[in-house]
GROMACS .gro file of C-alpha atoms in nm:
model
  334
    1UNK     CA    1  -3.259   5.113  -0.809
    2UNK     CA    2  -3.034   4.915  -1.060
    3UNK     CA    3  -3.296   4.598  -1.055
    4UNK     CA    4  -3.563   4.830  -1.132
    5UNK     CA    5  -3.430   4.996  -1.445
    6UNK     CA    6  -3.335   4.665  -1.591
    7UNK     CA    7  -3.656   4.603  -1.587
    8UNK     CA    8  -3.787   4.892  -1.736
    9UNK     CA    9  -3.513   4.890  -1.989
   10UNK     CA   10  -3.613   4.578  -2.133
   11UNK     CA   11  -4.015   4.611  -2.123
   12UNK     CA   12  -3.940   4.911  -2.319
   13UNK     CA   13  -3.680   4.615  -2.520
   14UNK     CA   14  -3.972   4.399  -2.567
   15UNK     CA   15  -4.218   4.660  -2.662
   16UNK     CA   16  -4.039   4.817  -2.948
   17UNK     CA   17  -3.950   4.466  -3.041
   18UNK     CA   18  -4.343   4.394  -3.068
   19UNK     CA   19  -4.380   4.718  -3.239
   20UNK     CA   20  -4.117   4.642  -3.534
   21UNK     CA   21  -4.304   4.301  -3.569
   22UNK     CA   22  -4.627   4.442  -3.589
   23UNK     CA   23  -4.565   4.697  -3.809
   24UNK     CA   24  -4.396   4.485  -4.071
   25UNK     CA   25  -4.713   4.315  -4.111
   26UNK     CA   26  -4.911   4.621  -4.156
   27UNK     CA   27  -4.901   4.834  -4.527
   28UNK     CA   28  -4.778   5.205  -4.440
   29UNK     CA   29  -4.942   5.479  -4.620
   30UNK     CA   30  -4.696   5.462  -4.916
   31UNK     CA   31  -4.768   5.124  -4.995
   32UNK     CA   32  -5.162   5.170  -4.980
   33UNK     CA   33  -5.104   5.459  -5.262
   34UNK     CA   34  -4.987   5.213  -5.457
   35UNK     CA   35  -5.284   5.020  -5.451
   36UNK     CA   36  -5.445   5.047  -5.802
   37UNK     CA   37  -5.821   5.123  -5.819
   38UNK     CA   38  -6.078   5.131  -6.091
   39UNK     CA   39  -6.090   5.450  -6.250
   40UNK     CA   40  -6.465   5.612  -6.312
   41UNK     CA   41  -6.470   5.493  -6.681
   42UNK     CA   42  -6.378   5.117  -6.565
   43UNK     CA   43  -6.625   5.126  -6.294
   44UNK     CA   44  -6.932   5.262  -6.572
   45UNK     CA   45  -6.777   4.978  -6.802
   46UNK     CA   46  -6.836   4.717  -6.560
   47UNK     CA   47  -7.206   4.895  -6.450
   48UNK     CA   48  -7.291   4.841  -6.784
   49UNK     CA   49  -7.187   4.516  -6.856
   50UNK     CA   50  -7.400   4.426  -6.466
   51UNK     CA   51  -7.749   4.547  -6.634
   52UNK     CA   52  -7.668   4.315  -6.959
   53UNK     CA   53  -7.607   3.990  -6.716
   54UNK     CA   54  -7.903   3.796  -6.540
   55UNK     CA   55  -7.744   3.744  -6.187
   56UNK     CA   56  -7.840   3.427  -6.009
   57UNK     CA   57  -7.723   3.272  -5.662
   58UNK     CA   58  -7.584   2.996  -5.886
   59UNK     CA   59  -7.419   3.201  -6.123
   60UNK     CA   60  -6.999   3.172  -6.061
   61UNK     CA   61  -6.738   3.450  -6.144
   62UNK     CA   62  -6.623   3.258  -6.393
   63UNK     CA   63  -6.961   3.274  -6.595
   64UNK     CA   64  -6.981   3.604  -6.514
   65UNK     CA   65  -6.603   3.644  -6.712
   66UNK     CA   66  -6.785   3.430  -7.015
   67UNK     CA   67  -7.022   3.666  -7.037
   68UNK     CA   68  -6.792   3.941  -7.067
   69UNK     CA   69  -6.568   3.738  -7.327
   70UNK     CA   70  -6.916   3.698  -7.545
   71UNK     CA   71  -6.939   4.084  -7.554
   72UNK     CA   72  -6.564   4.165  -7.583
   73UNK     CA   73  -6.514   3.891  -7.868
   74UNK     CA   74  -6.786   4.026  -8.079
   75UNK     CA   75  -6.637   4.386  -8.052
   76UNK     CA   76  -6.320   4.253  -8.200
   77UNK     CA   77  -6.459   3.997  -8.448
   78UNK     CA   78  -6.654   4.295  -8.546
   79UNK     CA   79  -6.866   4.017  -8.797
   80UNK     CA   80  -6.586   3.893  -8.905
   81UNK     CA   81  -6.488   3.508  -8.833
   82UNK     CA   82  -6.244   3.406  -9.072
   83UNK     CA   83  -5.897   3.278  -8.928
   84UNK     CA   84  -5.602   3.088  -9.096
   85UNK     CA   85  -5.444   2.878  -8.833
   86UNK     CA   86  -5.567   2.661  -8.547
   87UNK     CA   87  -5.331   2.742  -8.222
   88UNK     CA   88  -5.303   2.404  -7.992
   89UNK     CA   89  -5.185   2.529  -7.644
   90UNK     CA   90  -5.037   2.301  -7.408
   91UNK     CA   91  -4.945   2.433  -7.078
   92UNK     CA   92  -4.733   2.342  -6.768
   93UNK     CA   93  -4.972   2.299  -6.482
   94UNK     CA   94  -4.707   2.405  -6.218
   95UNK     CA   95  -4.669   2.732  -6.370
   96UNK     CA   96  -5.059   2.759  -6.420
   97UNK     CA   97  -5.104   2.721  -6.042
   98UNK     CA   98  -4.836   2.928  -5.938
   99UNK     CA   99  -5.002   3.212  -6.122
  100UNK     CA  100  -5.334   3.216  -5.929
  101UNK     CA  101  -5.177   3.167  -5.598
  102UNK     CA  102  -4.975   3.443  -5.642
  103UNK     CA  103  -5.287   3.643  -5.705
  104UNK     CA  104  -5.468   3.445  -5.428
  105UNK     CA  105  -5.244   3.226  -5.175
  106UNK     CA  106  -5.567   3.004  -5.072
  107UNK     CA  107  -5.643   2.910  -5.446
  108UNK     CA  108  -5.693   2.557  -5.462
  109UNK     CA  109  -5.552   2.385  -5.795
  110UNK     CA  110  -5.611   2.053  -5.922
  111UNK     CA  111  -5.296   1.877  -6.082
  112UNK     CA  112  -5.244   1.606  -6.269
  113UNK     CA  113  -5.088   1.321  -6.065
  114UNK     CA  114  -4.845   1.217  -6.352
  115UNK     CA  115  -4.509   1.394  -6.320
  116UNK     CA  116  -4.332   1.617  -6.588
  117UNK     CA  117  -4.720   1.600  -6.763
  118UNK     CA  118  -4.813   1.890  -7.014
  119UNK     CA  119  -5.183   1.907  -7.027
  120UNK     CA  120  -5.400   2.076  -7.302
  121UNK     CA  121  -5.512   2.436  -7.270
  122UNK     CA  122  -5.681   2.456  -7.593
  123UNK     CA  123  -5.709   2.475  -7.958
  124UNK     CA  124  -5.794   2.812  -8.096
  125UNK     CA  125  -5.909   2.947  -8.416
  126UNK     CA  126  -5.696   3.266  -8.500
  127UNK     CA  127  -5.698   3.460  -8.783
  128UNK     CA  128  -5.307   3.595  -8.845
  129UNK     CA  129  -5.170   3.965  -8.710
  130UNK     CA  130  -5.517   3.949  -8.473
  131UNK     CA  131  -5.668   3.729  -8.172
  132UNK     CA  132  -5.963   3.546  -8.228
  133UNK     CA  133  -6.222   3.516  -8.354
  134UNK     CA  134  -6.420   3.398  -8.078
  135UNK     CA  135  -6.805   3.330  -7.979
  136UNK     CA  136  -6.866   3.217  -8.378
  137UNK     CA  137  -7.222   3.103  -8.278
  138UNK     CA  138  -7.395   3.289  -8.042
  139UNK     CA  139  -7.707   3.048  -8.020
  140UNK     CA  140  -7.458   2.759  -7.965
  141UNK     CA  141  -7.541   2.515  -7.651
  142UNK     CA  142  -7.242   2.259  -7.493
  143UNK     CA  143  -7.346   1.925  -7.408
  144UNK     CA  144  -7.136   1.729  -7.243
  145UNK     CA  145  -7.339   1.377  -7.283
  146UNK     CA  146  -7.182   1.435  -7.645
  147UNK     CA  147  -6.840   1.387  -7.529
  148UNK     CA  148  -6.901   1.041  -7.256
  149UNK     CA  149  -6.699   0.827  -7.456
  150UNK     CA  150  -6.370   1.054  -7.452
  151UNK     CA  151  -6.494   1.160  -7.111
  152UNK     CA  152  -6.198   0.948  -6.970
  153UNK     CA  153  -5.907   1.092  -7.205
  154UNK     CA  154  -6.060   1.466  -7.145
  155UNK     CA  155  -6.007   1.407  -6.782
  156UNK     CA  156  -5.657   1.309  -6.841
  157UNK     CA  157  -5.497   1.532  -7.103
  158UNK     CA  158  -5.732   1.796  -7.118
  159UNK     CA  159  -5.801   1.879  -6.705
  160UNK     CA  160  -5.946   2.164  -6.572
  161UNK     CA  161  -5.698   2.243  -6.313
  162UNK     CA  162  -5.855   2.536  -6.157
  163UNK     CA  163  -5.994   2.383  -5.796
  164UNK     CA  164  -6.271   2.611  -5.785
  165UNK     CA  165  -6.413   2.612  -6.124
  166UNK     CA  166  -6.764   2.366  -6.118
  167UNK     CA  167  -6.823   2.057  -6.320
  168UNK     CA  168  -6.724   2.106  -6.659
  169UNK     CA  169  -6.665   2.493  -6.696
  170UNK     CA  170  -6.334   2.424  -6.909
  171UNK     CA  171  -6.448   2.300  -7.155
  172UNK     CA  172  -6.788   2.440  -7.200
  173UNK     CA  173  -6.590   2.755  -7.235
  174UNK     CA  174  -6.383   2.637  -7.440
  175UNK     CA  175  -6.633   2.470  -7.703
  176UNK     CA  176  -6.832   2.818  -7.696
  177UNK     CA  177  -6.540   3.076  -7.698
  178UNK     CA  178  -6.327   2.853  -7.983
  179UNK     CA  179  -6.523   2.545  -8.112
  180UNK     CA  180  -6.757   2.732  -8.268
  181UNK     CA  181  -6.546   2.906  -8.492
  182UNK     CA  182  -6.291   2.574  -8.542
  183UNK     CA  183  -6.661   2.433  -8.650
  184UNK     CA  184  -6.647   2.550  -9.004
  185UNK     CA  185  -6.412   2.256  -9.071
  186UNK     CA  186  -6.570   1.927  -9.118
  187UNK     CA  187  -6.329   1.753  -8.903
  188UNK     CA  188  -6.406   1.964  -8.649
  189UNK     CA  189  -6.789   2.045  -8.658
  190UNK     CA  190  -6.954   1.901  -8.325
  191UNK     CA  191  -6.835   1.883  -7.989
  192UNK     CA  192  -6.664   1.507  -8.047
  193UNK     CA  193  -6.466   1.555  -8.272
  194UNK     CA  194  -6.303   1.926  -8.144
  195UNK     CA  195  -6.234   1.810  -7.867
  196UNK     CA  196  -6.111   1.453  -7.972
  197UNK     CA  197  -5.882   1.689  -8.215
  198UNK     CA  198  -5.717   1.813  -7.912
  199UNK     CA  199  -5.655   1.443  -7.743
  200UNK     CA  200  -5.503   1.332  -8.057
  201UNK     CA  201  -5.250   1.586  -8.082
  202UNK     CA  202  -5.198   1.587  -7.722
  203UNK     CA  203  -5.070   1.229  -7.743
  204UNK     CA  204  -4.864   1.299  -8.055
  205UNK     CA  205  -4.723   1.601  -7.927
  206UNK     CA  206  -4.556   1.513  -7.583
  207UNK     CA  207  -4.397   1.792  -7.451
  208UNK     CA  208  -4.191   1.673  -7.184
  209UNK     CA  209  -4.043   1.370  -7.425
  210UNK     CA  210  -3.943   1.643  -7.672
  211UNK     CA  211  -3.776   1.879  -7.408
  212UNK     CA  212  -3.634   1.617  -7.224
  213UNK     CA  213  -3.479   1.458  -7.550
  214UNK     CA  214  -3.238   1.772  -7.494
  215UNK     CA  215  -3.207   1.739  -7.182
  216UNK     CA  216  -3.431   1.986  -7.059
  217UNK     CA  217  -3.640   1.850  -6.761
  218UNK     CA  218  -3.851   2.050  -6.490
  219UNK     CA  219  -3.611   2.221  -6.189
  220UNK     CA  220  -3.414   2.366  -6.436
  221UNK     CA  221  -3.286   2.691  -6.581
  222UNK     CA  222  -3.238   2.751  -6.947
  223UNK     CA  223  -3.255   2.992  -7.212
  224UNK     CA  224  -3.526   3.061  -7.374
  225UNK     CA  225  -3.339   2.974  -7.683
  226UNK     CA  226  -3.219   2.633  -7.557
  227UNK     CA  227  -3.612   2.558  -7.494
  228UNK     CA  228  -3.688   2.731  -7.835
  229UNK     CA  229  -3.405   2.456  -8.027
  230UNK     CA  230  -3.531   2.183  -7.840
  231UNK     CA  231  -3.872   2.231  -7.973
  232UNK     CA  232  -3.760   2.317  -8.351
  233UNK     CA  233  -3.606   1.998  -8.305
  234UNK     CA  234  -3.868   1.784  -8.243
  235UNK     CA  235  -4.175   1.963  -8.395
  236UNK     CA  236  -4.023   2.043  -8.700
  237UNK     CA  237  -4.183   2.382  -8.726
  238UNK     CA  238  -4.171   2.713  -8.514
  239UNK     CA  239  -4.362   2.749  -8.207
  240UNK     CA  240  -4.458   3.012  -7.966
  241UNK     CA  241  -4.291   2.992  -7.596
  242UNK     CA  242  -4.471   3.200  -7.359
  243UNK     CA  243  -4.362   3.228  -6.958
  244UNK     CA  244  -4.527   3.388  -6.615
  245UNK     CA  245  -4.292   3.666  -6.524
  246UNK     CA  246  -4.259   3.700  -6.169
  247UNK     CA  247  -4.138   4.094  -6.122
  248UNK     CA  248  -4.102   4.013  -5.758
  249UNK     CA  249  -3.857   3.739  -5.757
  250UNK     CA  250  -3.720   3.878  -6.175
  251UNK     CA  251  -3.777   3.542  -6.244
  252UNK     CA  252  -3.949   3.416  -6.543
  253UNK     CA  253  -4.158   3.070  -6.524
  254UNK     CA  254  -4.193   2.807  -6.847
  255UNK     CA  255  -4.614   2.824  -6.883
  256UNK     CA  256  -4.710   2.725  -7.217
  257UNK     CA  257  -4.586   2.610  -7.548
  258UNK     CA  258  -4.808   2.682  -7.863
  259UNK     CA  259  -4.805   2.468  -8.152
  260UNK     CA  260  -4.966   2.598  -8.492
  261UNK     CA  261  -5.158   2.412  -8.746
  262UNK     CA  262  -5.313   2.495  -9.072
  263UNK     CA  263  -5.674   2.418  -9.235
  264UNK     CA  264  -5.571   2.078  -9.316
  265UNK     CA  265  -5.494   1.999  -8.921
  266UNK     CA  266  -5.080   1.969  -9.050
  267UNK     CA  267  -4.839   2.119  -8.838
  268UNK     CA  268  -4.716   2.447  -8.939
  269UNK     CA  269  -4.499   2.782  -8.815
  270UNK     CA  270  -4.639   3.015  -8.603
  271UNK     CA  271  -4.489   3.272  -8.804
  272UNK     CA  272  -4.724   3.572  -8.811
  273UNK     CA  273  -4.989   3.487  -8.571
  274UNK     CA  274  -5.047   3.710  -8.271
  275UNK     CA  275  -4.985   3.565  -7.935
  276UNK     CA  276  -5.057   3.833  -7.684
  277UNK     CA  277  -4.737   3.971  -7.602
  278UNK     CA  278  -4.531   3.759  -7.727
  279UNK     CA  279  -4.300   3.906  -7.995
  280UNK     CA  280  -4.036   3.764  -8.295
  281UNK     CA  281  -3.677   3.771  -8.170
  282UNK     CA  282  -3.423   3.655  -8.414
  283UNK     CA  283  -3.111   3.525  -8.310
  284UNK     CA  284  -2.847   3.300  -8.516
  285UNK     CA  285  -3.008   2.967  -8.499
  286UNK     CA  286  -3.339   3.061  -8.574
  287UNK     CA  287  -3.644   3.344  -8.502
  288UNK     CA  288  -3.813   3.291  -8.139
  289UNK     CA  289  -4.172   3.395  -8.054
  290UNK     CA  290  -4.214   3.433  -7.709
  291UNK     CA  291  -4.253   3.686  -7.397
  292UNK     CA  292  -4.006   3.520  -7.206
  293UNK     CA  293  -3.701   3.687  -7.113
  294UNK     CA  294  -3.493   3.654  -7.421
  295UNK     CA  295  -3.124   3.699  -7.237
  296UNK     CA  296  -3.237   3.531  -6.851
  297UNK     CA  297  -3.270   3.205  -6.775
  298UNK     CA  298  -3.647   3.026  -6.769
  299UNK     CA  299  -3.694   2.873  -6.474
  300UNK     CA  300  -3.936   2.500  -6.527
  301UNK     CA  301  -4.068   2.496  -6.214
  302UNK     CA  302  -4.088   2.082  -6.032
  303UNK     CA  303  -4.331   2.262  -5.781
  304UNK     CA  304  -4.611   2.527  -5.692
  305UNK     CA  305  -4.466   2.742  -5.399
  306UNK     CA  306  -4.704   2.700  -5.101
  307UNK     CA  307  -4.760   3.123  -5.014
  308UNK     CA  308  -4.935   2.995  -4.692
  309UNK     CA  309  -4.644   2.823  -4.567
  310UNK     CA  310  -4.402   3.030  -4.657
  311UNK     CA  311  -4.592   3.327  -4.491
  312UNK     CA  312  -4.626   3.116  -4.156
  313UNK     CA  313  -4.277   3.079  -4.155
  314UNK     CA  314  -4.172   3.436  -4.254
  315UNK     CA  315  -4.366   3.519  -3.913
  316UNK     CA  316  -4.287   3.233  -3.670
  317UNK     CA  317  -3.992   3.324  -3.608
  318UNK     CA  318  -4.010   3.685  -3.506
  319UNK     CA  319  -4.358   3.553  -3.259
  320UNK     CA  320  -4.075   3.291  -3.113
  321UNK     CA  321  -3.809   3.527  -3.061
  322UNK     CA  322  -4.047   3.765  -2.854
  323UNK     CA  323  -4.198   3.503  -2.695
  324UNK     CA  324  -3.844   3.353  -2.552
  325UNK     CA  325  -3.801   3.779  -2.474
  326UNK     CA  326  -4.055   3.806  -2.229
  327UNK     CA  327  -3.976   3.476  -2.090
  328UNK     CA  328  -3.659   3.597  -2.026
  329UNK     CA  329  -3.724   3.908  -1.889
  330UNK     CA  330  -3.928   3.748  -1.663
  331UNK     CA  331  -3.650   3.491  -1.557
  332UNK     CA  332  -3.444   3.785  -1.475
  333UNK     CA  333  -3.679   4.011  -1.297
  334UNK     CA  334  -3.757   3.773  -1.066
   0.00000   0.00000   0.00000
């Protein structure tokens, strides 16, 4: 009688051990009803923006989202293409890549194979207090046989990093979104020379010297202000420091550092320009423009977090436990 409710008592052990494991992995009704939808005004907004687009088997999500920057930049240019400042963005591919796998653990991401390497975002045409303008030329075409003999130096400094965008998406996108309105300078009026623009400051502009002349090098922590006083110090004008905020972790991740420049391609402060959400903090050595956590340290990430991994191992060993259960149990009921 003894034997044979020891073995019922630990089926029923293993059971409701299976049970807690399985239900871990599965969303309860509370965490579904925090699932955000589209609302019936976003889901018109995007119907309409469908009929305007001619859908192909070819055509990528990431035309599709060119598209709808063509139509959202000429709501907020509104005509109107004048700017004051080119904005040269140079961002930390780590942190790049971290951000889509967190919004897709299978996203594949091309990095660069040089360590502690800052590669070039963009240069953007922005007029101050606004964003933009963007999608100057609506007729405008990209070529990229224009741009074979920097082809080499594009693919170095100025990478599309994004594993599953095609070909040359980057900078296609970025020629027609931003070139077109840099254009109206001679210096940078074709194709060539925007984008050999971007090279040149690129390689006069190395990031991870200028940090790491302070002592700042990736797998740290610092201040935002400590990154911010390293870069006054060797740009000689006032950037804008923007980070990934993870809400999960409360951590906040180094992404990119924007460097301003006027009409005349000279380096000047950002003072004034509108970077998202990035906002002017003053503080005794100086004013700061970033979104970064002003009074938590900013993590520079050495490398992107592999979610896969770390989800096979959040569950291996629960599966391993249970297994050695039932191995056990049936050791003992023998």
């Amino acid at each position: 009688m003894s034997q044979r409710f020891c073995k019922i008592f630990l089926t029923c052990c293993a059971i409701s051990t299976f049970a807690t494991v399985y239900s871990a992995a599965t969303p309860d009704s509370d965490e579904l009803a925090e699932l955000q939808f589209p609302n019936e005004d976003a889901l018109k907004r995007i119907e309409e923006v469908k009929q305007n687009i001619f859908f192909s088997d070819e055509l990528s999500s990431s035309e599709y989202h060119d598209d709808l920057d063509i139509e959202m930049g000429l709501l907020e240019n509104g005509g109107n293409y004048e700017w004051d400042l080119l904005i040269f963005t140079q961002q930390w591919p780590v942190t790049t890549c971290y951000h889509w796998r967190e919004e897709d653990k299978d996203h594949e991401c091309k990095l660069p194979a040089a360590k502690e390497f800052w590669t070039v975002h963009g240069v953007w045409p922005t007029k101050k207090g606004h964003i933009g303008p963007s999608f100057c030329n609506k007729t405008a075409n990209f070529d990229i046989n224009l741009l074979s003999d920097i082809k080499d130096e594009l693919n170095h400094f100025w990478p599309d990093i994004d594993g599953e965008s095609k070909g040359d998406w980057l900078w296609k996108h970025e020629w027609l979104k931003h070139g077109t309105c840099a254009a109206v300078l001679e210096e940078l009026n074709n194709e060539l020379k925007y984008f050999s623009q971007g090279i040149t400051w690129r390689e006069g502009f190395q990031l991870s010297k200028i940090l790491g002349d302070s002592g700042i090098h990736p797998d740290s922590n610092n201040t935002v202000v400590a990154i911010h006083a390293a870069l006054v110090k060797g740009l000689g004008k006032n950037p804008s420091i923007h980070c990934l905020y993870d809400s999960k972790k409360d951590v906040s991740y180094l992404e990119e550092i924007r460097i301003c420049f006027d009409k005349s391609l000279n380096a000047t402060d950002c003072d004034g320009v509108k970077h998202g959400n990035a906002v002017s903090i003053d503080y005794p050595g100086g004013t700061v423009i970033t979104n970064c956590h002003i009074s938590k340290p900013v993590h520079y990430p050495s490398l992107v977090p592999n979610r896969r991994r770390q989800e096979e191992n959040k569950w291996k060993f629960p599966i391993v436990n249970l297994y050695k259960l039932v191995q056990f149990i049936m050791w003992f009921t023998l």
